Short mmCIF file of C-alpha atoms in Angstrom, two decimals:
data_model
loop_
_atom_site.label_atom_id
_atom_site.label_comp_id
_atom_site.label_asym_id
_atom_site.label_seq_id
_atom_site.Cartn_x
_atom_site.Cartn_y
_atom_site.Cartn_z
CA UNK E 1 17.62 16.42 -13.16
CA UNK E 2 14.28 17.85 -13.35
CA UNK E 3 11.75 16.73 -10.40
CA UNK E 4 8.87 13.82 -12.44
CA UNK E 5 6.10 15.38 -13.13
CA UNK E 6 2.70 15.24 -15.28
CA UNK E 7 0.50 16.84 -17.70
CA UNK E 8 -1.43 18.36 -14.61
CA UNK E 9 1.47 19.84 -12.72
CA UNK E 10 1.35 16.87 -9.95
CA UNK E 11 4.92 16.29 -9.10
CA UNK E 12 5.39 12.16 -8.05
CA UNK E 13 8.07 11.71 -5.22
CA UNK E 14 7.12 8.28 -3.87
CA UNK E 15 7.21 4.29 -5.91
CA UNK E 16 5.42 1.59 -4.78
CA UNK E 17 7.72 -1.17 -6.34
CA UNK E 18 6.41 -4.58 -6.12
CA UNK E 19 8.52 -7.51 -5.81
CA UNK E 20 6.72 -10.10 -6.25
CA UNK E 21 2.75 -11.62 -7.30
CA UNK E 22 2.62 -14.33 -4.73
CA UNK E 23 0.85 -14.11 -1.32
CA UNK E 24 0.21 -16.67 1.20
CA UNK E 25 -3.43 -15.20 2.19
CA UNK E 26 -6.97 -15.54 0.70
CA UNK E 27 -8.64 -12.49 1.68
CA UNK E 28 -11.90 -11.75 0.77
CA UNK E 29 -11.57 -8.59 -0.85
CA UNK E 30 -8.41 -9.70 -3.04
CA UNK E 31 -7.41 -12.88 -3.49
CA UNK E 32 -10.43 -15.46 -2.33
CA UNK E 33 -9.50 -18.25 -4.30
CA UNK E 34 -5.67 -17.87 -3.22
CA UNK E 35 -2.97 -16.92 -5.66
CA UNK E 36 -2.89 -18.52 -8.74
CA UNK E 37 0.40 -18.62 -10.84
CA UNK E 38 -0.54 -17.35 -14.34
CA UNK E 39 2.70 -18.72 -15.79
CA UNK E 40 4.56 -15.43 -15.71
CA UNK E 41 6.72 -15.84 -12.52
CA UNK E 42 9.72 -14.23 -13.50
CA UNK E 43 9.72 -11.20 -11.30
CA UNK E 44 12.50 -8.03 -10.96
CA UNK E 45 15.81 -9.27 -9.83
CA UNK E 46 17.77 -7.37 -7.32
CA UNK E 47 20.26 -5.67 -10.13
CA UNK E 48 16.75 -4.42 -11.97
CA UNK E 49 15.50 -3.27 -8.61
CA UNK E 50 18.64 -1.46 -8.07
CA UNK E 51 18.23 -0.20 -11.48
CA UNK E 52 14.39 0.89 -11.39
CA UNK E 53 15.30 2.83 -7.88
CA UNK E 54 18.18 4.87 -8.75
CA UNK E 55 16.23 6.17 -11.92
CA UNK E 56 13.39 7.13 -9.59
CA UNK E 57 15.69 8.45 -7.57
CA UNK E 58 17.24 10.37 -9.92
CA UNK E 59 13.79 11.85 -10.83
CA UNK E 60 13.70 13.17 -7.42
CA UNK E 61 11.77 9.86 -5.77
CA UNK E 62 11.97 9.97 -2.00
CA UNK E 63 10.35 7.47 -0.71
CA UNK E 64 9.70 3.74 -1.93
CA UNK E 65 7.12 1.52 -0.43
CA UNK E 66 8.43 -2.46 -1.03
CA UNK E 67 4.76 -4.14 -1.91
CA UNK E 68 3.47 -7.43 -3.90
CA UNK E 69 1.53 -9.65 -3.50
CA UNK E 70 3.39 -10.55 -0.11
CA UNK E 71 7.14 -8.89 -0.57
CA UNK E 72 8.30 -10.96 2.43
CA UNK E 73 7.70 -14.76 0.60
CA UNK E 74 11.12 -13.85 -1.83
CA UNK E 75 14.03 -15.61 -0.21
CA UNK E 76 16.13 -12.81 -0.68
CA UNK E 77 13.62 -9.97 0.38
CA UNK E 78 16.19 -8.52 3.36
CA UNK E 79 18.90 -8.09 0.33
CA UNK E 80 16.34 -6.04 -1.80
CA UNK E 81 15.21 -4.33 1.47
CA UNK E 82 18.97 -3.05 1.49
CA UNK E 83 19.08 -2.05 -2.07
CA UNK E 84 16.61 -0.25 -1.91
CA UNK E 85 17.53 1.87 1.51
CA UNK E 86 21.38 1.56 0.05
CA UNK E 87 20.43 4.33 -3.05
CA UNK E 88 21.47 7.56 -2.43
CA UNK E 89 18.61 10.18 -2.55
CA UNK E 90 15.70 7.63 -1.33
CA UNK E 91 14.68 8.77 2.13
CA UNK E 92 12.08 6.42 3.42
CA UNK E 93 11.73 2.72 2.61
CA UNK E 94 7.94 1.22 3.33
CA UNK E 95 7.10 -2.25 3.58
CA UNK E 96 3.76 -3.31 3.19
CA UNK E 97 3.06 -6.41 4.70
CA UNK E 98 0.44 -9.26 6.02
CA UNK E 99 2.95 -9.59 8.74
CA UNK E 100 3.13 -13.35 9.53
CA UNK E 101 6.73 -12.83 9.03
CA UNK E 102 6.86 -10.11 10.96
CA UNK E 103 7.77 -11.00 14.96
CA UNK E 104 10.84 -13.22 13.31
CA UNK E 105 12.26 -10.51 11.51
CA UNK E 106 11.19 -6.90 12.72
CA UNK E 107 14.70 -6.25 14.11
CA UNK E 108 16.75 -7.56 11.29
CA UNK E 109 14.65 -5.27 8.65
CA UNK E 110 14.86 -2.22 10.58
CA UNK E 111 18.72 -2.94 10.66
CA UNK E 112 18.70 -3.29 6.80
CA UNK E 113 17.08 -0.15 5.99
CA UNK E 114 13.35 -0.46 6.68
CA UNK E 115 11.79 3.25 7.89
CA UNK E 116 8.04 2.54 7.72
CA UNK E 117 5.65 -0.42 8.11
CA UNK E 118 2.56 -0.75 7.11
CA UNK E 119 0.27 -4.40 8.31
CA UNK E 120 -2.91 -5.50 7.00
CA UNK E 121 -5.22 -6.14 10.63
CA UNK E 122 -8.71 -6.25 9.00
CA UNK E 123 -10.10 -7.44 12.50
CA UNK E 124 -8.76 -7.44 16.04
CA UNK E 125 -11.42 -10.89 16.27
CA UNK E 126 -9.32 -13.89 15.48
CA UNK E 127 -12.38 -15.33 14.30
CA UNK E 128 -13.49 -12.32 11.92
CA UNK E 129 -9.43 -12.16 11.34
CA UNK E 130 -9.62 -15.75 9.77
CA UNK E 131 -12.94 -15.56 7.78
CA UNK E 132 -11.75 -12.67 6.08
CA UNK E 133 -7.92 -13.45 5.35
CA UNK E 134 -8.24 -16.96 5.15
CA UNK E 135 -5.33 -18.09 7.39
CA UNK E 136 -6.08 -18.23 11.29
CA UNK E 137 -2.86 -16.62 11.76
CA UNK E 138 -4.13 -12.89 14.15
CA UNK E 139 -2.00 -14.27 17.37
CA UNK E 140 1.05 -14.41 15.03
CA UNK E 141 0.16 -11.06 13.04
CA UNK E 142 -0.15 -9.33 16.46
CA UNK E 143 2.88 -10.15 17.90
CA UNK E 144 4.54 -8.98 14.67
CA UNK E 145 2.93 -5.80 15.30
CA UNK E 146 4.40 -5.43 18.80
CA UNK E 147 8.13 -6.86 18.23
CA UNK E 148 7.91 -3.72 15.29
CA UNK E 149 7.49 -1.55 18.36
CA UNK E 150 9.55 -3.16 20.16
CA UNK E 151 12.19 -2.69 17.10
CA UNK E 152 11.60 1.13 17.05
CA UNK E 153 9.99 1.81 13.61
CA UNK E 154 9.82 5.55 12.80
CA UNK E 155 6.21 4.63 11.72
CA UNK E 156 4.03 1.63 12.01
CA UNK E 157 0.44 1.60 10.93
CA UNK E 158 -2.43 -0.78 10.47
CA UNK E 159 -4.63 -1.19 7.36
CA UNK E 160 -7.91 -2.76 7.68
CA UNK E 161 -10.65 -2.72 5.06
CA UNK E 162 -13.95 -1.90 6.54
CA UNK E 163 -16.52 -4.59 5.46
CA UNK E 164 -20.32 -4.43 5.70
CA UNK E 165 -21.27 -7.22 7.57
CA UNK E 166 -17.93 -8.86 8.42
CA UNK E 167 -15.50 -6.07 10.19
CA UNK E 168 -17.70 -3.03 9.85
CA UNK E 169 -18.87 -3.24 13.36
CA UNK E 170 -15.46 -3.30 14.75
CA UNK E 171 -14.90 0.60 13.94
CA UNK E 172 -15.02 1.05 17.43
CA UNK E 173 -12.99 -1.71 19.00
CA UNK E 174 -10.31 -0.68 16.40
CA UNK E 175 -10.11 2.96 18.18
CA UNK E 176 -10.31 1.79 21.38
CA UNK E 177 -6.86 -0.26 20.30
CA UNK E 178 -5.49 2.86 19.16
CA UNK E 179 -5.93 4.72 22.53
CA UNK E 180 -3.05 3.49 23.86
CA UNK E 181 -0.69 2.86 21.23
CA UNK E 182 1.17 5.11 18.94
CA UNK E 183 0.47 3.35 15.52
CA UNK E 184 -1.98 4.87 13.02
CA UNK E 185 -5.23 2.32 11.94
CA UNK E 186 -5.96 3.22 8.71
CA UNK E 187 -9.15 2.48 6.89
CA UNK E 188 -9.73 1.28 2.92
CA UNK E 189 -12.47 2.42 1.48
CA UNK E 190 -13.70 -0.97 -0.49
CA UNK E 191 -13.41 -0.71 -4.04
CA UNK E 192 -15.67 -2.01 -6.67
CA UNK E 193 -12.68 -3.84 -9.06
CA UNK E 194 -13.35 -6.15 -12.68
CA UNK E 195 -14.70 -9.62 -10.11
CA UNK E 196 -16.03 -8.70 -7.26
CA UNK E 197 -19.25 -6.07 -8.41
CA UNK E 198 -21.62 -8.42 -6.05
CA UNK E 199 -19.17 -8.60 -3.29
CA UNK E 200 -19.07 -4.35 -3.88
CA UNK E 201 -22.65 -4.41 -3.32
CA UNK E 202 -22.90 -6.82 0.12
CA UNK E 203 -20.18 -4.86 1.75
CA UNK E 204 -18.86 -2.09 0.60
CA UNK E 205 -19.15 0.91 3.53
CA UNK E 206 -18.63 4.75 2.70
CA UNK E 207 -15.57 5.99 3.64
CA UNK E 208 -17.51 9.87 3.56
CA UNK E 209 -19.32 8.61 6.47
CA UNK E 210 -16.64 7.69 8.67
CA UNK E 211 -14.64 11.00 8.10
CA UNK E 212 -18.36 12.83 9.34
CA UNK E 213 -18.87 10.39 12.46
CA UNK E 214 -15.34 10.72 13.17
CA UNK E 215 -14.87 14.90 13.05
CA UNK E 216 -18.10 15.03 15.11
CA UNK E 217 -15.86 12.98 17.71
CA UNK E 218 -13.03 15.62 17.90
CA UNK E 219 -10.81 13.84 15.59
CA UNK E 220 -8.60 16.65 13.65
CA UNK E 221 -6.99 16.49 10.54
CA UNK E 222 -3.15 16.21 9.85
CA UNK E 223 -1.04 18.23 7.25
CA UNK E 224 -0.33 16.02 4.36
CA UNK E 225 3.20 15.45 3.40
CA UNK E 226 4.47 15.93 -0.56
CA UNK E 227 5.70 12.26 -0.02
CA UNK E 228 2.71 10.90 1.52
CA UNK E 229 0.02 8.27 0.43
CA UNK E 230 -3.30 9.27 -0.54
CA UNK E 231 -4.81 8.75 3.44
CA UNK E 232 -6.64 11.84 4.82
CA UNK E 233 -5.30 11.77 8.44
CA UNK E 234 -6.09 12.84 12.04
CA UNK E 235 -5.49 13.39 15.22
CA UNK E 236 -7.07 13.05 18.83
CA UNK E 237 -5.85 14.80 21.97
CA UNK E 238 -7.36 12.22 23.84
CA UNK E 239 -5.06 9.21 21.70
CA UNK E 240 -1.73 7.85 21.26
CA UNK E 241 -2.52 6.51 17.78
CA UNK E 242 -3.70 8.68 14.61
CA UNK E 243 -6.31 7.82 12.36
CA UNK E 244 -5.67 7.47 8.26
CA UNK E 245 -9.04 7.48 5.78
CA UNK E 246 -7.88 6.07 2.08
CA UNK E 247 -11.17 6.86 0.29
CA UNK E 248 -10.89 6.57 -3.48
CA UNK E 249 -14.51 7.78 -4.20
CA UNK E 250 -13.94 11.07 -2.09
CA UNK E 251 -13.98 14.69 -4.66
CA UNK E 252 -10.47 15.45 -5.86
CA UNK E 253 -8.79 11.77 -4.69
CA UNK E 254 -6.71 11.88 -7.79
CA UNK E 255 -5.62 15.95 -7.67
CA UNK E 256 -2.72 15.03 -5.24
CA UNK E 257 -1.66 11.78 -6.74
CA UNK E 258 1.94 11.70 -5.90
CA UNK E 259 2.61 8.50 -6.85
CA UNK E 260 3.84 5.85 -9.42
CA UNK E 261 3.97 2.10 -9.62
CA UNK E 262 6.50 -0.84 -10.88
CA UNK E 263 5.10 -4.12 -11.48
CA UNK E 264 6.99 -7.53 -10.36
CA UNK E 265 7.41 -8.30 -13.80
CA UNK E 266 8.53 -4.67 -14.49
CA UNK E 267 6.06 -2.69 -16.05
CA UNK E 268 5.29 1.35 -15.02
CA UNK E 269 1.60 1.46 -14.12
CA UNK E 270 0.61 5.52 -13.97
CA UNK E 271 -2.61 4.27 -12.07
CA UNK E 272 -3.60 1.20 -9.94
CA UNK E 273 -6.71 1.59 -12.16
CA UNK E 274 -5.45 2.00 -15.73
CA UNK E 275 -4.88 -0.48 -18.66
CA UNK E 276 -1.35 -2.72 -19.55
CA UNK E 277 1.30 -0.98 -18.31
CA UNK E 278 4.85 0.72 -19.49
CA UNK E 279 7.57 -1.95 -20.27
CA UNK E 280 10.87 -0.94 -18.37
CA UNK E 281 12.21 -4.03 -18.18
CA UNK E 282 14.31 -3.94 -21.70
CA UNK E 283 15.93 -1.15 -20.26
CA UNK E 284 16.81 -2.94 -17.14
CA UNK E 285 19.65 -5.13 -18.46
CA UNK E 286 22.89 -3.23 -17.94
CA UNK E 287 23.61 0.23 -15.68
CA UNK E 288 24.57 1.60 -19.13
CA UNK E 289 20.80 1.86 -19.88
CA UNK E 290 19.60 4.40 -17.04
CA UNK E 291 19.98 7.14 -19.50
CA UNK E 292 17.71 5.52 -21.92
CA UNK E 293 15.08 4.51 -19.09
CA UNK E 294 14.95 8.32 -17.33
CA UNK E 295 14.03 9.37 -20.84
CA UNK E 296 11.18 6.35 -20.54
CA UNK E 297 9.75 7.21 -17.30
CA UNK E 298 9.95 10.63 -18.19
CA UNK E 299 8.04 10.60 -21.54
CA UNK E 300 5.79 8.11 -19.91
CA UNK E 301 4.69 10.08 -17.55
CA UNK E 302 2.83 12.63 -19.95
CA UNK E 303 0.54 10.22 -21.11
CA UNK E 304 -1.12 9.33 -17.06
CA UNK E 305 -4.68 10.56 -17.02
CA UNK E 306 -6.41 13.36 -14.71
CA UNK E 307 -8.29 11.15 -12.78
CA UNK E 308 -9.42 7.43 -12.44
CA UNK E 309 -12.39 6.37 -13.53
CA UNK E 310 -13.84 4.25 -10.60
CA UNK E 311 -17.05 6.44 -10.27
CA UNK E 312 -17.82 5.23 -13.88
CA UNK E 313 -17.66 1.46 -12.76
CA UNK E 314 -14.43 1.45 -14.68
CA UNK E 315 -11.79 -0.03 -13.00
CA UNK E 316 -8.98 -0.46 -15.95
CA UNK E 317 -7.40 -4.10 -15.68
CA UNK E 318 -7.38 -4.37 -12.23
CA UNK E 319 -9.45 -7.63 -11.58
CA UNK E 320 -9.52 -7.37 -7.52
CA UNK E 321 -8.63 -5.33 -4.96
CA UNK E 322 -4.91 -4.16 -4.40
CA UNK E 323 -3.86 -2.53 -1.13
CA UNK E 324 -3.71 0.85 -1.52
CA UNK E 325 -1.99 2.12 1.80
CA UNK E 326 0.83 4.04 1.64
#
């Protein structure tokens, strides 16, 4: 089987499948008002997972990253965790998580399969922590963080979306945390997304401008990996912890697109940023079908455009910001 690839020779080794639309948080920058069920609820079983990875994996996928909404909610996440890491060929299994599950369950997940973790800390200020996510819940996040140490992940990082105004000003408290601990913080570059243009323009902070104030300090960049998300990252002698950049308005963010996603209602989006989506889930009934759905993902793929179109103020469908870490 022939290795997935596009129209512009970029070759896509790594899924973000998401399990489910429901999340207990109401962060600013995503879901403000709190999740609202829109009726269409039914999300991808564990057969159709089974079914959607061993396609990818077929296609030469590597690596899948577990996301939602909150993929830790579904009663029977740790069994999907295990399909997933179960299918021969996939490598690395992500999780990408508001961790107030976390401390509970760190152990059992990294016995199920679990490789890499990724939590959303957008402040190290419980205060700051619970105007922006909505839940006072940091204490609890934190020690999820630390029992995932504790556990031994192969890779835990922290996401945290730099706000204007809010977090922006903790830049420096969040590398001082990192000086001493071997996790990567890794900072989203806010996007401007279908309802929030006026929330864009209170706090959005360049990501461009970071990267500068941050080589000047003697941070050094890392090689990226072919199965890696689309962070620029770096290094500091004088650190434990690395630093990740996910800037979306940078030149040339979509040249190394490496990516693909599955909806939790199963649809193939080529871009976070691009209209409807590509039903799979007729062709998720029966194993007899993987033939038919290869030939899907395959033909699919062909149509995925060069770039996004964020720069134009066109953001596709998406109607907030998604997390992007990966």
């Amino acid at each position: 089987m022939t290795q997935l690839e596009d129209g512009f020779g970029r070759q896509f080794y790594y899924l973000r499948l998401s399990i489910t639309d429901v999340c207990n948080f109401r962060c600013t920058y995503c879901l403000p008002d709190g999740y609202r069920p829109n009726g269409r609820n039914y999300f991808i079983t564990q057969a159709e997972v089974a079914r959607i990875t061993r396609a990818f994996a077929a296609l030469g996928t590597q690596k899948v990253r577990i996301t939602g909404g909150e993929p830790t909610m579904r009663k029977d996440f740790t069994e999907l965790l295990r399909t997933v890491a179960d299918t021969p060929g996939i490598t690395k299994v992500a999780l990408t998580t508001n961790g107030y599950r976390l401390a509970k369950h760190a152990q059992e997940w990294r016995d199920a399969g679990l490789t890499h973790l990724n939590v959303s800390v957008d402040s190290l200020d419980p205060k700051m922590f619970h105007q922006i996510t909505g839940e006072n819940l940091f204490h609890e996040v934190m020690a999820g963080v630390d029992a995932a140490l504790d556990a031994g992940f192969e890779q835990v990082k922290l996401n945290s979306v730099l706000l204007k105004g809010l977090n922006g000003k903790e830049l420096d408290q969040f590398l001082d945390w990192i000086k001493t601990r071997p996790v990567e913080m890794r900072f989203i570059e806010l996007m401007q997304t279908g309802e929030m243009d006026q929330f864009f323009e209170r706090h959005h902070m360049s990501g461009e401008q970071i990267k500068q104030r941050m080589l000047q300090q003697g941070w050094q960049s890392v090689l990226r990996e072919k199965d890696a998300g689309p962070a620029e990252r770096f290094w500091h002698p004088d650190y434990a912890g690395k630093l990740g950049l996910i800037m979306p308005y940078s030149k040339d963010f979509c040249a190394g697109c490496n990516r693909l996603r599955v909806s939790a209602q199963g649809k193939l989006h080529l871009c976070l940023f691009g209209e409807g989506g590509v039903e799979l889930r007729d062709l998720l009934a029966a194993d007899e079908q993987q033939d038919e759905l290869i030939a899907r993902l395959q033909s699919a793929l062909q149509t995925k455009r060069e770039t996004h179109y964020l720069h134009q103020g066109d953001a596709g469908s998406t109607p907030h910001l998604a997390s992007i870490g990966g």
